[in-house]
Amino acid sequence: MIGQQMDSFAVATRSRNEFKDITDQVQAAVGKIGKKSGICFIYTPHTTAAVTVNESYDPDVAKDINDTLSRLVPYSRSYAHTEGNADAHIKASLVGCCAQVPVTNGRLALGRWQGVFFCEFDGPRQRKVEVRVLGSSA
Amino acid sequence: MIGQQMDSFAVATRSRNEFKDITDQVQAAVGKIGKKSGICFIYTPHTTAAVTVNESYDPDVAKDINDTLSRLVPYSRSYAHTEGNADAHIKASLVGCCAQVPVTNGRLALGRWQGVFFCEFDGPRQRKVEVRVLGSSA
Amino acid sequence: MIGQQMDSFAVATRSRNEFKDITDQVQAAVGKIGKKSGICFIYTPHTTAAVTVNESYDPDVAKDINDTLSRLVPYSRSYAHTEGNADAHIKASLVGCCAQVPVTNGRLALGRWQGVFFCEFDGPRQRKVEVRVLGSSA
């Protein structure tokens, strides 16, 4: 499958707010895509979820980010959007639906403590993540 | 005009804080650029505005994001920057001046509910948005 | 050195929270890389720092962004992560570890007031910034 331009995978979340380490799935997608050098784009086509790069060693870091986002943008029925998930949309724009990681020698060139997280803000749901790599195959 | 690398368009905003759906203009730019597959970068060269991807179906979602940003980062004359638009600069760095969307078959590969928004934080003004697509023409 | 794909440089920060204008170093890296047109990615492989594009003319703008982030996400020992730098991790995901700037004629195509900032949230430290440009050499 070397040479394809993109790959995608599903993420099943289990809570309303959940950070899920997807580094291994992203790395596997980069391997399938086969580019050796460039930039990897990790994109989620949803409006109540996001993707971020942060510490993956201590799970409490993701918990703190998640909890602080909920403190800054609390769940409430008093937003204008009446579906009850306005907080999730707002968090999505604060974190962003596309993360970028350099690729070197066919692998994500993450820093020592960095991992890639899918950020669920309106789960539990079945979600999709798309991975593309722009760069060179050599 | 197939083959050019970038395109740009103007956005006229009408309020100090305003989210404007620019999905159609971005899609038109992608069509002019003519790349069939890759990543589209939507960049605004301003420091008191931003670009984000979020729900475009219910305009109340953009209103909630906008209002929440103003609650978290209120307009005030008490910031160090004395031009009266420090809040706008801060919001710009929280949301970001460059959004990325995958391109497939020459079109923005947005999720079902996703649209691209220009985020005005210090309007009304005449603004500029630049669109580039990196990828392949085939 | 024309033709290489990436370049990097060190940033020495002097405070716990500090925005440092790195526009000149990024421009020098873009010159070394030698691509004439495309997108420049400015990436920091750390989890308690970030990169943003904002006004570089009045240093008070960076001060306001920095101070407001500390108001929204205060330093505290009461986060779950016990290393005392949870606030820094949270700020890193709000701002993001990768910024993008268009490149035209071999130079960063920044807006008139835009500069690139390294955002230190857990200094003082010796930090690293990686610069890549995707695009064409002609």
PDB file of N, CA and C in Angstrom, chain C residues 16-54:
ATOM      1  N   ARG C  16       9.796  31.851  33.456  1.00  0.00           N
ATOM      2  CA  ARG C  16       8.853  30.719  33.392  1.00  0.00           C
ATOM      3  C   ARG C  16       7.904  30.912  32.218  1.00  0.00           C
ATOM      4  N   ASN C  17       7.342  32.115  32.079  1.00  0.00           N
ATOM      5  CA  ASN C  17       6.450  32.429  30.967  1.00  0.00           C
ATOM      6  C   ASN C  17       7.088  33.526  30.128  1.00  0.00           C
ATOM      7  N   GLU C  18       7.285  33.243  28.852  1.00  0.00           N
ATOM      8  CA  GLU C  18       7.979  34.211  28.014  1.00  0.00           C
ATOM      9  C   GLU C  18       7.630  34.008  26.546  1.00  0.00           C
ATOM     10  N   PHE C  19       7.249  35.095  25.877  1.00  0.00           N
ATOM     11  CA  PHE C  19       7.057  35.055  24.428  1.00  0.00           C
ATOM     12  C   PHE C  19       8.306  35.651  23.792  1.00  0.00           C
ATOM     13  N   LYS C  20       8.922  34.894  22.897  1.00  0.00           N
ATOM     14  CA  LYS C  20      10.175  35.340  22.291  1.00  0.00           C
ATOM     15  C   LYS C  20       9.988  35.433  20.779  1.00  0.00           C
ATOM     16  N   ASP C  21      10.271  36.586  20.230  1.00  0.00           N
ATOM     17  CA  ASP C  21      10.126  36.798  18.786  1.00  0.00           C
ATOM     18  C   ASP C  21      11.224  36.028  18.057  1.00  0.00           C
ATOM     19  N   ILE C  22      10.836  35.019  17.272  1.00  0.00           N
ATOM     20  CA  ILE C  22      11.812  34.188  16.548  1.00  0.00           C
ATOM     21  C   ILE C  22      11.702  34.376  15.039  1.00  0.00           C
ATOM     22  N   THR C  23      11.090  35.470  14.621  1.00  0.00           N
ATOM     23  CA  THR C  23      10.857  35.685  13.194  1.00  0.00           C
ATOM     24  C   THR C  23      12.167  35.643  12.396  1.00  0.00           C
ATOM     25  N   ASP C  24      13.204  36.290  12.910  1.00  0.00           N
ATOM     26  CA  ASP C  24      14.467  36.331  12.164  1.00  0.00           C
ATOM     27  C   ASP C  24      15.100  34.941  12.031  1.00  0.00           C
ATOM     28  N   GLN C  25      15.045  34.161  13.100  1.00  0.00           N
ATOM     29  CA  GLN C  25      15.615  32.813  13.025  1.00  0.00           C
ATOM     30  C   GLN C  25      14.819  31.933  12.052  1.00  0.00           C
ATOM     31  N   VAL C  26      13.486  32.093  12.063  1.00  0.00           N
ATOM     32  CA  VAL C  26      12.667  31.297  11.145  1.00  0.00           C
ATOM     33  C   VAL C  26      12.966  31.721   9.703  1.00  0.00           C
ATOM     34  N   GLN C  27      13.074  33.022   9.470  1.00  0.00           N
ATOM     35  CA  GLN C  27      13.386  33.504   8.120  1.00  0.00           C
ATOM     36  C   GLN C  27      14.747  32.984   7.652  1.00  0.00           C
ATOM     37  N   ALA C  28      15.717  32.970   8.558  1.00  0.00           N
ATOM     38  CA  ALA C  28      17.043  32.450   8.194  1.00  0.00           C
ATOM     39  C   ALA C  28      16.953  30.964   7.829  1.00  0.00           C
ATOM     40  N   ALA C  29      16.132  30.219   8.572  1.00  0.00           N
ATOM     41  CA  ALA C  29      15.960  28.795   8.275  1.00  0.00           C
ATOM     42  C   ALA C  29      15.304  28.605   6.910  1.00  0.00           C
ATOM     43  N   VAL C  30      14.311  29.429   6.619  1.00  0.00           N
ATOM     44  CA  VAL C  30      13.634  29.348   5.317  1.00  0.00           C
ATOM     45  C   VAL C  30      14.647  29.632   4.197  1.00  0.00           C
ATOM     46  N   GLY C  31      15.527  30.578   4.416  1.00  0.00           N
ATOM     47  CA  GLY C  31      16.565  30.871   3.426  1.00  0.00           C
ATOM     48  C   GLY C  31      17.485  29.683   3.189  1.00  0.00           C
ATOM     49  N   LYS C  32      17.881  29.019   4.283  1.00  0.00           N
ATOM     50  CA  LYS C  32      18.750  27.844   4.146  1.00  0.00           C
ATOM     51  C   LYS C  32      18.050  26.705   3.405  1.00  0.00           C
ATOM     52  N   ILE C  33      16.771  26.506   3.734  1.00  0.00           N
ATOM     53  CA  ILE C  33      16.017  25.407   3.124  1.00  0.00           C
ATOM     54  C   ILE C  33      15.880  25.649   1.617  1.00  0.00           C
ATOM     55  N   GLY C  34      15.695  26.907   1.226  1.00  0.00           N
ATOM     56  CA  GLY C  34      15.791  27.268  -0.184  1.00  0.00           C
ATOM     57  C   GLY C  34      14.535  27.101  -1.032  1.00  0.00           C
ATOM     58  N   LYS C  35      13.433  26.692  -0.414  1.00  0.00           N
ATOM     59  CA  LYS C  35      12.183  26.627  -1.186  1.00  0.00           C
ATOM     60  C   LYS C  35      11.704  28.045  -1.447  1.00  0.00           C
ATOM     61  N   LYS C  36      11.145  28.262  -2.625  1.00  0.00           N
ATOM     62  CA  LYS C  36      10.756  29.616  -2.988  1.00  0.00           C
ATOM     63  C   LYS C  36       9.291  29.912  -2.698  1.00  0.00           C
ATOM     64  N   SER C  37       8.479  28.868  -2.657  1.00  0.00           N
ATOM     65  CA  SER C  37       7.034  29.067  -2.531  1.00  0.00           C
ATOM     66  C   SER C  37       6.415  27.874  -1.834  1.00  0.00           C
ATOM     67  N   GLY C  38       5.496  28.136  -0.920  1.00  0.00           N
ATOM     68  CA  GLY C  38       4.849  27.029  -0.224  1.00  0.00           C
ATOM     69  C   GLY C  38       4.373  27.434   1.150  1.00  0.00           C
ATOM     70  N   ILE C  39       4.490  26.500   2.095  1.00  0.00           N
ATOM     71  CA  ILE C  39       4.088  26.756   3.471  1.00  0.00           C
ATOM     72  C   ILE C  39       5.249  26.388   4.393  1.00  0.00           C
ATOM     73  N   CYS C  40       5.548  27.277   5.316  1.00  0.00           N
ATOM     74  CA  CYS C  40       6.571  27.029   6.329  1.00  0.00           C
ATOM     75  C   CYS C  40       5.899  26.536   7.609  1.00  0.00           C
ATOM     76  N   PHE C  41       6.423  25.445   8.160  1.00  0.00           N
ATOM     77  CA  PHE C  41       5.908  24.892   9.420  1.00  0.00           C
ATOM     78  C   PHE C  41       6.942  25.139  10.504  1.00  0.00           C
ATOM     79  N   ILE C  42       6.515  25.775  11.579  1.00  0.00           N
ATOM     80  CA  ILE C  42       7.403  26.062  12.699  1.00  0.00           C
ATOM     81  C   ILE C  42       6.906  25.206  13.862  1.00  0.00           C
ATOM     82  N   TYR C  43       7.701  24.200  14.216  1.00  0.00           N
ATOM     83  CA  TYR C  43       7.272  23.159  15.152  1.00  0.00           C
ATOM     84  C   TYR C  43       8.191  23.119  16.353  1.00  0.00           C
ATOM     85  N   THR C  44       7.614  23.005  17.540  1.00  0.00           N
ATOM     86  CA  THR C  44       8.459  22.805  18.715  1.00  0.00           C
ATOM     87  C   THR C  44       8.127  21.445  19.329  1.00  0.00           C
ATOM     88  N   PRO C  45       9.150  20.612  19.540  1.00  0.00           N
ATOM     89  CA  PRO C  45       8.919  19.227  19.986  1.00  0.00           C
ATOM     90  C   PRO C  45       8.746  19.107  21.500  1.00  0.00           C
ATOM     91  N   HIS C  46       8.272  20.166  22.136  1.00  0.00           N
ATOM     92  CA  HIS C  46       8.089  20.177  23.582  1.00  0.00           C
ATOM     93  C   HIS C  46       6.599  20.159  23.927  1.00  0.00           C
ATOM     94  N   THR C  47       6.279  19.844  25.182  1.00  0.00           N
ATOM     95  CA  THR C  47       4.878  19.740  25.598  1.00  0.00           C
ATOM     96  C   THR C  47       4.485  20.840  26.585  1.00  0.00           C
ATOM     97  N   THR C  48       5.407  21.729  26.870  1.00  0.00           N
ATOM     98  CA  THR C  48       5.099  22.858  27.772  1.00  0.00           C
ATOM     99  C   THR C  48       5.512  24.177  27.104  1.00  0.00           C
ATOM    100  N   ALA C  49       5.420  24.204  25.794  1.00  0.00           N
ATOM    101  CA  ALA C  49       5.760  25.391  25.011  1.00  0.00           C
ATOM    102  C   ALA C  49       4.878  25.378  23.770  1.00  0.00           C
ATOM    103  N   ALA C  50       4.882  26.471  23.023  1.00  0.00           N
ATOM    104  CA  ALA C  50       4.038  26.559  21.838  1.00  0.00           C
ATOM    105  C   ALA C  50       4.658  27.545  20.848  1.00  0.00           C
ATOM    106  N   VAL C  51       4.023  27.666  19.687  1.00  0.00           N
ATOM    107  CA  VAL C  51       4.451  28.628  18.668  1.00  0.00           C
ATOM    108  C   VAL C  51       3.205  29.359  18.187  1.00  0.00           C
ATOM    109  N   THR C  52       3.283  30.681  18.071  1.00  0.00           N
ATOM    110  CA  THR C  52       2.130  31.415  17.558  1.00  0.00           C
ATOM    111  C   THR C  52       2.588  32.561  16.664  1.00  0.00           C
ATOM    112  N   VAL C  53       1.654  33.048  15.847  1.00  0.00           N
ATOM    113  CA  VAL C  53       1.889  34.207  14.989  1.00  0.00           C
ATOM    114  C   VAL C  53       1.020  35.334  15.524  1.00  0.00           C
ATOM    115  N   ASN C  54       1.629  36.479  15.830  1.00  0.00           N
ATOM    116  CA  ASN C  54       0.853  37.613  16.308  1.00  0.00           C
ATOM    117  C   ASN C  54       1.670  38.888  16.116  1.00  0.00           C
TER     118      ASN C  54
END
